[in-house]
Amino acid sequence: MSADETARRRGRPPSAASVDTRAAILKAAVAEFADNGYDATSLRAVARRAGVDAALVHHYFDGKADLLAAAIEFPVRPDRLLDQLIAGPHPELGARIVLAITTQLEDPRRRQRAVALVRAAVANEPVASLAKAFLVREVLSRLAEVTDAADAELRANLVGSQIIGLLITRYVLELEPIASASPQQLAAQLGPTLQRYLFDRLGEAAGAGEGVDAGGIRINNSSRDE
C-alpha cells in the first residue's frame, strides 16, 4: 500500500478551524431547533445563526436528521439502523429490532450516552421535544410505512413505547433479570410482541377494556350513577 493510500484510509486529522466551525454549527442548530422546532428549522437558518455559508452545513452534515442527531448526540442512529432492518425479512423484524438496539448498546460508551440521553429527555423539556420530533419524523413514520394497516401510526408508536420501556428498565433502572439478559434472550422474548404490534390483528379500540375478566374480577369501564 502506498503512502498516499495509507493517508487516505487513515484520514487527515481535522484542523482547529474545521473543529471550531462544526462546533459553531452544532451550537446554532441546538438554538434553532429549540426556538423553532424540528419541522420549521432549515439548514439555511442554522447557517445564518452560525454565521457561516450554507454550503458548510451541508459539508459537515448530510441533512437535517444528521444535524439533529449530532446536536443531541444520539449514541446510535436509529433512523439508519431502521433502514437496514426493514430491508430484511419482515417476519423477523420485531426480533431484529430488539437485537440490533441491545447489541449496539453493549458498547459501554454508547450505553452511557443512551442513559444520559434518556435521563435528559425525562428531565429537560427542550431535549425531550427535540428527541420526540426526531423519532416521530425519522423513525416512527418510516416504521409505520412497513405495514399497510389503517392504524399503522398506532402500531409504530406501540413499538416505540416498548423500546423506550426496555431502555429505561434495562439501562436506567437496571431491573434484574432484564438488565443482565443477553440481547438474544431479549429479542426472543420481546420480538413476538413487536411483531404483533406491527403485523397482527390488534384489539378493537372501542370498548377494548370493557367487561374484561382479570383474575376473576369483572372490569367495566362504563360509568353510571349508582
PDB file of C-alpha atoms in Angstrom:
ATOM      1  CA  MET A   1       0.000   0.000   0.000  1.00  0.00           C
ATOM      2  CA  SER A   2       1.352   3.402  -0.975  1.00  0.00           C
ATOM      3  CA  ALA A   3       1.852   6.267   1.454  1.00  0.00           C
ATOM      4  CA  ASP A   4      -0.984   8.178  -0.238  1.00  0.00           C
ATOM      5  CA  GLU A   5      -3.365   5.239   0.094  1.00  0.00           C
ATOM      6  CA  THR A   6      -2.441   4.854   3.750  1.00  0.00           C
ATOM      7  CA  ALA A   7      -3.119   8.539   4.382  1.00  0.00           C
ATOM      8  CA  ARG A   8      -6.488   8.377   2.652  1.00  0.00           C
ATOM      9  CA  ARG A   9      -7.510   5.273   4.619  1.00  0.00           C
ATOM     10  CA  ARG A  10      -6.494   6.751   7.948  1.00  0.00           C
ATOM     11  CA  GLY A  11      -7.946  10.147   7.091  1.00  0.00           C
ATOM     12  CA  ARG A  12      -6.487  13.507   7.837  1.00  0.00           C
ATOM     13  CA  PRO A  13      -6.913  14.903  11.331  1.00  0.00           C
ATOM     14  CA  PRO A  14      -9.372  17.794  11.369  1.00  0.00           C
ATOM     15  CA  SER A  15      -7.885  21.235  11.617  1.00  0.00           C
ATOM     16  CA  ALA A  16      -8.709  23.525  14.528  1.00  0.00           C
ATOM     17  CA  ALA A  17     -10.689  25.746  12.157  1.00  0.00           C
ATOM     18  CA  SER A  18     -12.845  22.855  10.960  1.00  0.00           C
ATOM     19  CA  VAL A  19     -13.489  21.710  14.547  1.00  0.00           C
ATOM     20  CA  ASP A  20     -14.489  25.247  15.554  1.00  0.00           C
ATOM     21  CA  THR A  21     -16.761  25.622  12.532  1.00  0.00           C
ATOM     22  CA  ARG A  22     -18.504  22.322  13.183  1.00  0.00           C
ATOM     23  CA  ALA A  23     -18.947  23.218  16.860  1.00  0.00           C
ATOM     24  CA  ALA A  24     -20.413  26.601  15.906  1.00  0.00           C
ATOM     25  CA  ILE A  25     -22.883  24.917  13.548  1.00  0.00           C
ATOM     26  CA  LEU A  26     -23.949  22.435  16.233  1.00  0.00           C
ATOM     27  CA  LYS A  27     -24.413  25.215  18.786  1.00  0.00           C
ATOM     28  CA  ALA A  28     -26.508  27.183  16.307  1.00  0.00           C
ATOM     29  CA  ALA A  29     -28.507  24.070  15.453  1.00  0.00           C
ATOM     30  CA  VAL A  30     -29.396  23.421  19.097  1.00  0.00           C
ATOM     31  CA  ALA A  31     -30.630  27.006  19.443  1.00  0.00           C
ATOM     32  CA  GLU A  32     -32.518  26.918  16.150  1.00  0.00           C
ATOM     33  CA  PHE A  33     -34.218  23.603  16.896  1.00  0.00           C
ATOM     34  CA  ALA A  34     -35.124  24.802  20.401  1.00  0.00           C
ATOM     35  CA  ASP A  35     -36.619  28.049  19.098  1.00  0.00           C
ATOM     36  CA  ASN A  36     -38.466  26.759  16.051  1.00  0.00           C
ATOM     37  CA  GLY A  37     -38.843  23.014  16.426  1.00  0.00           C
ATOM     38  CA  TYR A  38     -37.675  20.280  14.106  1.00  0.00           C
ATOM     39  CA  ASP A  39     -40.091  20.801  11.231  1.00  0.00           C
ATOM     40  CA  ALA A  40     -39.649  24.575  10.958  1.00  0.00           C
ATOM     41  CA  THR A  41     -35.852  24.533  11.184  1.00  0.00           C
ATOM     42  CA  SER A  42     -33.894  24.710   7.939  1.00  0.00           C
ATOM     43  CA  LEU A  43     -30.207  24.173   7.306  1.00  0.00           C
ATOM     44  CA  ARG A  44     -30.057  27.658   5.829  1.00  0.00           C
ATOM     45  CA  ALA A  45     -31.425  29.145   9.061  1.00  0.00           C
ATOM     46  CA  VAL A  46     -28.834  27.219  11.058  1.00  0.00           C
ATOM     47  CA  ALA A  47     -26.106  28.577   8.778  1.00  0.00           C
ATOM     48  CA  ARG A  48     -27.335  32.139   9.283  1.00  0.00           C
ATOM     49  CA  ARG A  49     -27.343  31.737  13.048  1.00  0.00           C
ATOM     50  CA  ALA A  50     -23.851  30.205  12.979  1.00  0.00           C
ATOM     51  CA  GLY A  51     -22.562  32.954  10.684  1.00  0.00           C
ATOM     52  CA  VAL A  52     -21.323  30.528   8.034  1.00  0.00           C
ATOM     53  CA  ASP A  53     -22.145  29.770   4.426  1.00  0.00           C
ATOM     54  CA  ALA A  54     -24.975  27.260   3.999  1.00  0.00           C
ATOM     55  CA  ALA A  55     -22.644  25.057   1.945  1.00  0.00           C
ATOM     56  CA  LEU A  56     -20.567  24.465   5.077  1.00  0.00           C
ATOM     57  CA  VAL A  57     -23.547  22.981   6.895  1.00  0.00           C
ATOM     58  CA  HIS A  58     -24.011  20.543   4.003  1.00  0.00           C
ATOM     59  CA  HIS A  59     -20.281  19.841   4.076  1.00  0.00           C
ATOM     60  CA  TYR A  60     -20.340  18.656   7.695  1.00  0.00           C
ATOM     61  CA  PHE A  61     -23.837  17.133   7.830  1.00  0.00           C
ATOM     62  CA  ASP A  62     -25.836  15.061   5.352  1.00  0.00           C
ATOM     63  CA  GLY A  63     -29.138  16.727   6.185  1.00  0.00           C
ATOM     64  CA  LYS A  64     -31.415  17.933   8.950  1.00  0.00           C
ATOM     65  CA  ALA A  65     -31.749  14.492  10.540  1.00  0.00           C
ATOM     66  CA  ASP A  66     -27.970  14.118  10.606  1.00  0.00           C
ATOM     67  CA  LEU A  67     -27.598  17.575  12.138  1.00  0.00           C
ATOM     68  CA  LEU A  68     -30.146  16.971  14.897  1.00  0.00           C
ATOM     69  CA  ALA A  69     -28.725  13.542  15.693  1.00  0.00           C
ATOM     70  CA  ALA A  70     -25.302  15.141  16.158  1.00  0.00           C
ATOM     71  CA  ALA A  71     -26.718  18.065  18.127  1.00  0.00           C
ATOM     72  CA  ILE A  72     -28.339  15.873  20.771  1.00  0.00           C
ATOM     73  CA  GLU A  73     -25.621  13.225  20.482  1.00  0.00           C
ATOM     74  CA  PHE A  74     -27.601  10.094  19.741  1.00  0.00           C
ATOM     75  CA  PRO A  75     -25.394   7.122  20.685  1.00  0.00           C
ATOM     76  CA  VAL A  76     -26.913   5.158  17.795  1.00  0.00           C
ATOM     77  CA  ARG A  77     -28.580   6.500  14.669  1.00  0.00           C
ATOM     78  CA  PRO A  78     -31.999   4.820  14.966  1.00  0.00           C
ATOM     79  CA  ASP A  79     -33.103   6.077  11.551  1.00  0.00           C
ATOM     80  CA  ARG A  80     -30.153   4.483   9.761  1.00  0.00           C
ATOM     81  CA  LEU A  81     -30.441   1.336  11.825  1.00  0.00           C
ATOM     82  CA  LEU A  82     -34.120   1.043  10.949  1.00  0.00           C
ATOM     83  CA  ASP A  83     -33.385   1.461   7.236  1.00  0.00           C
ATOM     84  CA  GLN A  84     -31.133  -1.595   7.434  1.00  0.00           C
ATOM     85  CA  LEU A  85     -33.633  -3.598   9.451  1.00  0.00           C
ATOM     86  CA  ILE A  86     -36.687  -3.027   7.276  1.00  0.00           C
ATOM     87  CA  ALA A  87     -34.675  -4.062   4.241  1.00  0.00           C
ATOM     88  CA  GLY A  88     -34.612  -7.581   5.689  1.00  0.00           C
ATOM     89  CA  PRO A  89     -37.413 -10.146   6.008  1.00  0.00           C
ATOM     90  CA  HIS A  90     -40.459  -8.697   7.752  1.00  0.00           C
ATOM     91  CA  PRO A  91     -41.494 -11.925   9.548  1.00  0.00           C
ATOM     92  CA  GLU A  92     -38.416 -11.462  11.762  1.00  0.00           C
ATOM     93  CA  LEU A  93     -38.493  -7.693  12.046  1.00  0.00           C
ATOM     94  CA  GLY A  94     -39.641  -7.467  15.681  1.00  0.00           C
ATOM     95  CA  ALA A  95     -36.848  -9.662  16.988  1.00  0.00           C
ATOM     96  CA  ARG A  96     -34.253  -7.975  14.799  1.00  0.00           C
ATOM     97  CA  ILE A  97     -35.223  -4.530  16.118  1.00  0.00           C
ATOM     98  CA  VAL A  98     -34.681  -5.625  19.722  1.00  0.00           C
ATOM     99  CA  LEU A  99     -31.481  -7.487  18.887  1.00  0.00           C
ATOM    100  CA  ALA A 100     -29.992  -4.600  16.910  1.00  0.00           C
ATOM    101  CA  ILE A 101     -30.641  -1.962  19.569  1.00  0.00           C
ATOM    102  CA  THR A 102     -29.447  -4.019  22.523  1.00  0.00           C
ATOM    103  CA  THR A 103     -26.375  -5.232  20.626  1.00  0.00           C
ATOM    104  CA  GLN A 104     -25.420  -1.663  19.724  1.00  0.00           C
ATOM    105  CA  LEU A 105     -25.727  -0.663  23.372  1.00  0.00           C
ATOM    106  CA  GLU A 106     -23.417  -3.428  24.534  1.00  0.00           C
ATOM    107  CA  ASP A 107     -20.693  -0.864  23.838  1.00  0.00           C
ATOM    108  CA  PRO A 108     -20.128   0.922  27.193  1.00  0.00           C
ATOM    109  CA  ARG A 109     -19.700   4.383  25.665  1.00  0.00           C
ATOM    110  CA  ARG A 110     -22.873   4.107  23.626  1.00  0.00           C
ATOM    111  CA  ARG A 111     -24.743   2.729  26.615  1.00  0.00           C
ATOM    112  CA  GLN A 112     -23.541   5.587  28.819  1.00  0.00           C
ATOM    113  CA  ARG A 113     -24.677   8.147  26.271  1.00  0.00           C
ATOM    114  CA  ALA A 114     -28.036   6.395  25.854  1.00  0.00           C
ATOM    115  CA  VAL A 115     -28.655   6.547  29.605  1.00  0.00           C
ATOM    116  CA  ALA A 116     -27.679  10.221  29.711  1.00  0.00           C
ATOM    117  CA  LEU A 117     -29.995  10.998  26.802  1.00  0.00           C
ATOM    118  CA  VAL A 118     -32.964   9.159  28.319  1.00  0.00           C
ATOM    119  CA  ARG A 119     -32.477  10.947  31.623  1.00  0.00           C
ATOM    120  CA  ALA A 120     -32.121  14.308  29.898  1.00  0.00           C
ATOM    121  CA  ALA A 121     -35.249  13.683  27.867  1.00  0.00           C
ATOM    122  CA  VAL A 122     -37.203  12.947  31.044  1.00  0.00           C
ATOM    123  CA  ALA A 123     -35.862  15.963  32.946  1.00  0.00           C
ATOM    124  CA  ASN A 124     -35.281  18.516  30.190  1.00  0.00           C
ATOM    125  CA  GLU A 125     -38.230  19.638  28.074  1.00  0.00           C
ATOM    126  CA  PRO A 126     -36.163  21.023  25.141  1.00  0.00           C
ATOM    127  CA  VAL A 127     -34.216  17.779  24.830  1.00  0.00           C
ATOM    128  CA  ALA A 128     -37.414  15.746  25.123  1.00  0.00           C
ATOM    129  CA  SER A 129     -39.210  17.724  22.417  1.00  0.00           C
ATOM    130  CA  LEU A 130     -36.265  17.506  20.010  1.00  0.00           C
ATOM    131  CA  ALA A 131     -35.807  13.786  20.605  1.00  0.00           C
ATOM    132  CA  LYS A 132     -39.545  13.272  20.129  1.00  0.00           C
ATOM    133  CA  ALA A 133     -39.575  15.223  16.865  1.00  0.00           C
ATOM    134  CA  PHE A 134     -36.642  13.251  15.525  1.00  0.00           C
ATOM    135  CA  LEU A 135     -38.124   9.889  16.479  1.00  0.00           C
ATOM    136  CA  VAL A 136     -41.558  10.723  15.093  1.00  0.00           C
ATOM    137  CA  ARG A 137     -40.334  12.100  11.766  1.00  0.00           C
ATOM    138  CA  GLU A 138     -37.300   9.943  11.081  1.00  0.00           C
ATOM    139  CA  VAL A 139     -38.071   6.646  12.820  1.00  0.00           C
ATOM    140  CA  LEU A 140     -41.715   6.012  13.699  1.00  0.00           C
ATOM    141  CA  SER A 141     -43.098   7.408  10.442  1.00  0.00           C
ATOM    142  CA  ARG A 142     -40.810   5.059   8.492  1.00  0.00           C
ATOM    143  CA  LEU A 143     -41.759   2.143  10.682  1.00  0.00           C
ATOM    144  CA  ALA A 144     -45.438   2.894  10.071  1.00  0.00           C
ATOM    145  CA  GLU A 145     -44.839   2.518   6.338  1.00  0.00           C
ATOM    146  CA  VAL A 146     -43.853  -1.109   6.839  1.00  0.00           C
ATOM    147  CA  THR A 147     -47.479  -2.087   7.415  1.00  0.00           C
ATOM    148  CA  ASP A 148     -50.453  -1.212   5.248  1.00  0.00           C
ATOM    149  CA  ALA A 149     -52.834  -1.259   8.217  1.00  0.00           C
ATOM    150  CA  ALA A 150     -55.163   1.687   8.766  1.00  0.00           C
ATOM    151  CA  ASP A 151     -53.789   2.056  12.284  1.00  0.00           C
ATOM    152  CA  ALA A 152     -50.135   2.000  11.150  1.00  0.00           C
ATOM    153  CA  GLU A 153     -49.239   5.070  13.212  1.00  0.00           C
ATOM    154  CA  LEU A 154     -50.606   3.480  16.380  1.00  0.00           C
ATOM    155  CA  ARG A 155     -48.700   0.288  15.655  1.00  0.00           C
ATOM    156  CA  ALA A 156     -45.414   2.149  15.175  1.00  0.00           C
ATOM    157  CA  ASN A 157     -45.962   4.064  18.400  1.00  0.00           C
ATOM    158  CA  LEU A 158     -46.654   0.852  20.305  1.00  0.00           C
ATOM    159  CA  VAL A 159     -43.307  -0.470  19.103  1.00  0.00           C
ATOM    160  CA  GLY A 160     -41.682   2.792  20.181  1.00  0.00           C
ATOM    161  CA  SER A 161     -43.234   2.567  23.633  1.00  0.00           C
ATOM    162  CA  GLN A 162     -41.916  -0.972  24.044  1.00  0.00           C
ATOM    163  CA  ILE A 163     -38.373   0.022  23.061  1.00  0.00           C
ATOM    164  CA  ILE A 164     -38.358   3.095  25.314  1.00  0.00           C
ATOM    165  CA  GLY A 165     -39.624   0.967  28.192  1.00  0.00           C
ATOM    166  CA  LEU A 166     -36.833  -1.516  27.530  1.00  0.00           C
ATOM    167  CA  LEU A 167     -34.215   1.245  27.542  1.00  0.00           C
ATOM    168  CA  ILE A 168     -35.458   2.545  30.881  1.00  0.00           C
ATOM    169  CA  THR A 169     -35.796  -0.813  32.627  1.00  0.00           C
ATOM    170  CA  ARG A 170     -32.543  -2.297  31.284  1.00  0.00           C
ATOM    171  CA  TYR A 171     -30.176   0.680  31.249  1.00  0.00           C
ATOM    172  CA  VAL A 172     -31.577   3.355  33.584  1.00  0.00           C
ATOM    173  CA  LEU A 173     -33.321   1.414  36.376  1.00  0.00           C
ATOM    174  CA  GLU A 174     -31.217  -1.707  35.727  1.00  0.00           C
ATOM    175  CA  LEU A 175     -34.006  -4.032  36.786  1.00  0.00           C
ATOM    176  CA  GLU A 176     -32.993  -7.681  37.019  1.00  0.00           C
ATOM    177  CA  PRO A 177     -33.085 -10.035  35.281  1.00  0.00           C
ATOM    178  CA  ILE A 178     -33.726  -7.748  32.296  1.00  0.00           C
ATOM    179  CA  ALA A 179     -30.526  -5.804  32.947  1.00  0.00           C
ATOM    180  CA  SER A 180     -28.326  -8.886  32.694  1.00  0.00           C
ATOM    181  CA  ALA A 181     -30.242 -10.748  29.986  1.00  0.00           C
ATOM    182  CA  SER A 182     -28.415 -11.193  26.697  1.00  0.00           C
ATOM    183  CA  PRO A 183     -29.548  -9.340  23.554  1.00  0.00           C
ATOM    184  CA  GLN A 184     -30.557 -12.724  22.110  1.00  0.00           C
ATOM    185  CA  GLN A 185     -32.750 -13.518  25.131  1.00  0.00           C
ATOM    186  CA  LEU A 186     -34.458 -10.144  24.963  1.00  0.00           C
ATOM    187  CA  ALA A 187     -35.016 -10.483  21.226  1.00  0.00           C
ATOM    188  CA  ALA A 188     -36.588 -13.908  21.721  1.00  0.00           C
ATOM    189  CA  GLN A 189     -38.953 -12.623  24.423  1.00  0.00           C
ATOM    190  CA  LEU A 190     -39.828  -9.156  23.120  1.00  0.00           C
ATOM    191  CA  GLY A 191     -39.589  -9.813  19.397  1.00  0.00           C
ATOM    192  CA  PRO A 192     -43.001 -11.532  19.125  1.00  0.00           C
ATOM    193  CA  THR A 193     -44.635  -8.603  20.950  1.00  0.00           C
ATOM    194  CA  LEU A 194     -43.199  -6.092  18.489  1.00  0.00           C
ATOM    195  CA  GLN A 195     -44.132  -8.396  15.636  1.00  0.00           C
ATOM    196  CA  ARG A 196     -47.744  -8.494  16.850  1.00  0.00           C
ATOM    197  CA  TYR A 197     -47.855  -4.722  17.143  1.00  0.00           C
ATOM    198  CA  LEU A 198     -46.666  -4.339  13.575  1.00  0.00           C
ATOM    199  CA  PHE A 199     -48.477  -7.053  11.662  1.00  0.00           C
ATOM    200  CA  ASP A 200     -51.057  -8.991  13.695  1.00  0.00           C
ATOM    201  CA  ARG A 201     -54.652  -8.048  14.404  1.00  0.00           C
ATOM    202  CA  LEU A 202     -54.897  -5.704  17.366  1.00  0.00           C
ATOM    203  CA  GLY A 203     -57.846  -5.448  19.743  1.00  0.00           C
ATOM    204  CA  GLU A 204     -60.685  -3.173  18.792  1.00  0.00           C
ATOM    205  CA  ALA A 205     -60.114   0.364  20.054  1.00  0.00           C
ATOM    206  CA  ALA A 206     -63.718   0.972  21.042  1.00  0.00           C
ATOM    207  CA  GLY A 207     -64.628  -0.720  24.304  1.00  0.00           C
ATOM    208  CA  ALA A 208     -61.488  -2.871  24.300  1.00  0.00           C
ATOM    209  CA  GLY A 209     -61.248  -2.787  28.094  1.00  0.00           C
ATOM    210  CA  GLU A 210     -64.919  -3.119  28.924  1.00  0.00           C
ATOM    211  CA  GLY A 211     -66.210  -6.238  30.554  1.00  0.00           C
ATOM    212  CA  VAL A 212     -62.763  -7.857  30.764  1.00  0.00           C
ATOM    213  CA  ASP A 213     -62.331 -10.617  33.320  1.00  0.00           C
ATOM    214  CA  ALA A 214     -58.979 -10.014  35.086  1.00  0.00           C
ATOM    215  CA  GLY A 215     -58.278 -12.814  37.513  1.00  0.00           C
ATOM    216  CA  GLY A 216     -61.915 -13.255  38.427  1.00  0.00           C
ATOM    217  CA  ILE A 217     -62.550  -9.506  38.801  1.00  0.00           C
ATOM    218  CA  ARG A 218     -65.045  -8.137  36.311  1.00  0.00           C
ATOM    219  CA  ILE A 219     -63.844  -4.812  34.883  1.00  0.00           C
ATOM    220  CA  ASN A 220     -66.392  -2.452  33.420  1.00  0.00           C
ATOM    221  CA  ASN A 221     -65.262   0.934  32.167  1.00  0.00           C
ATOM    222  CA  SER A 222     -68.727   2.312  31.704  1.00  0.00           C
ATOM    223  CA  SER A 223     -69.769   4.936  34.227  1.00  0.00           C
ATOM    224  CA  ARG A 224     -73.244   5.146  35.638  1.00  0.00           C
ATOM    225  CA  ASP A 225     -74.937   6.725  38.584  1.00  0.00           C
ATOM    226  CA  GLU A 226     -75.433   4.326  41.472  1.00  0.00           C
TER     227      GLU A 226
END
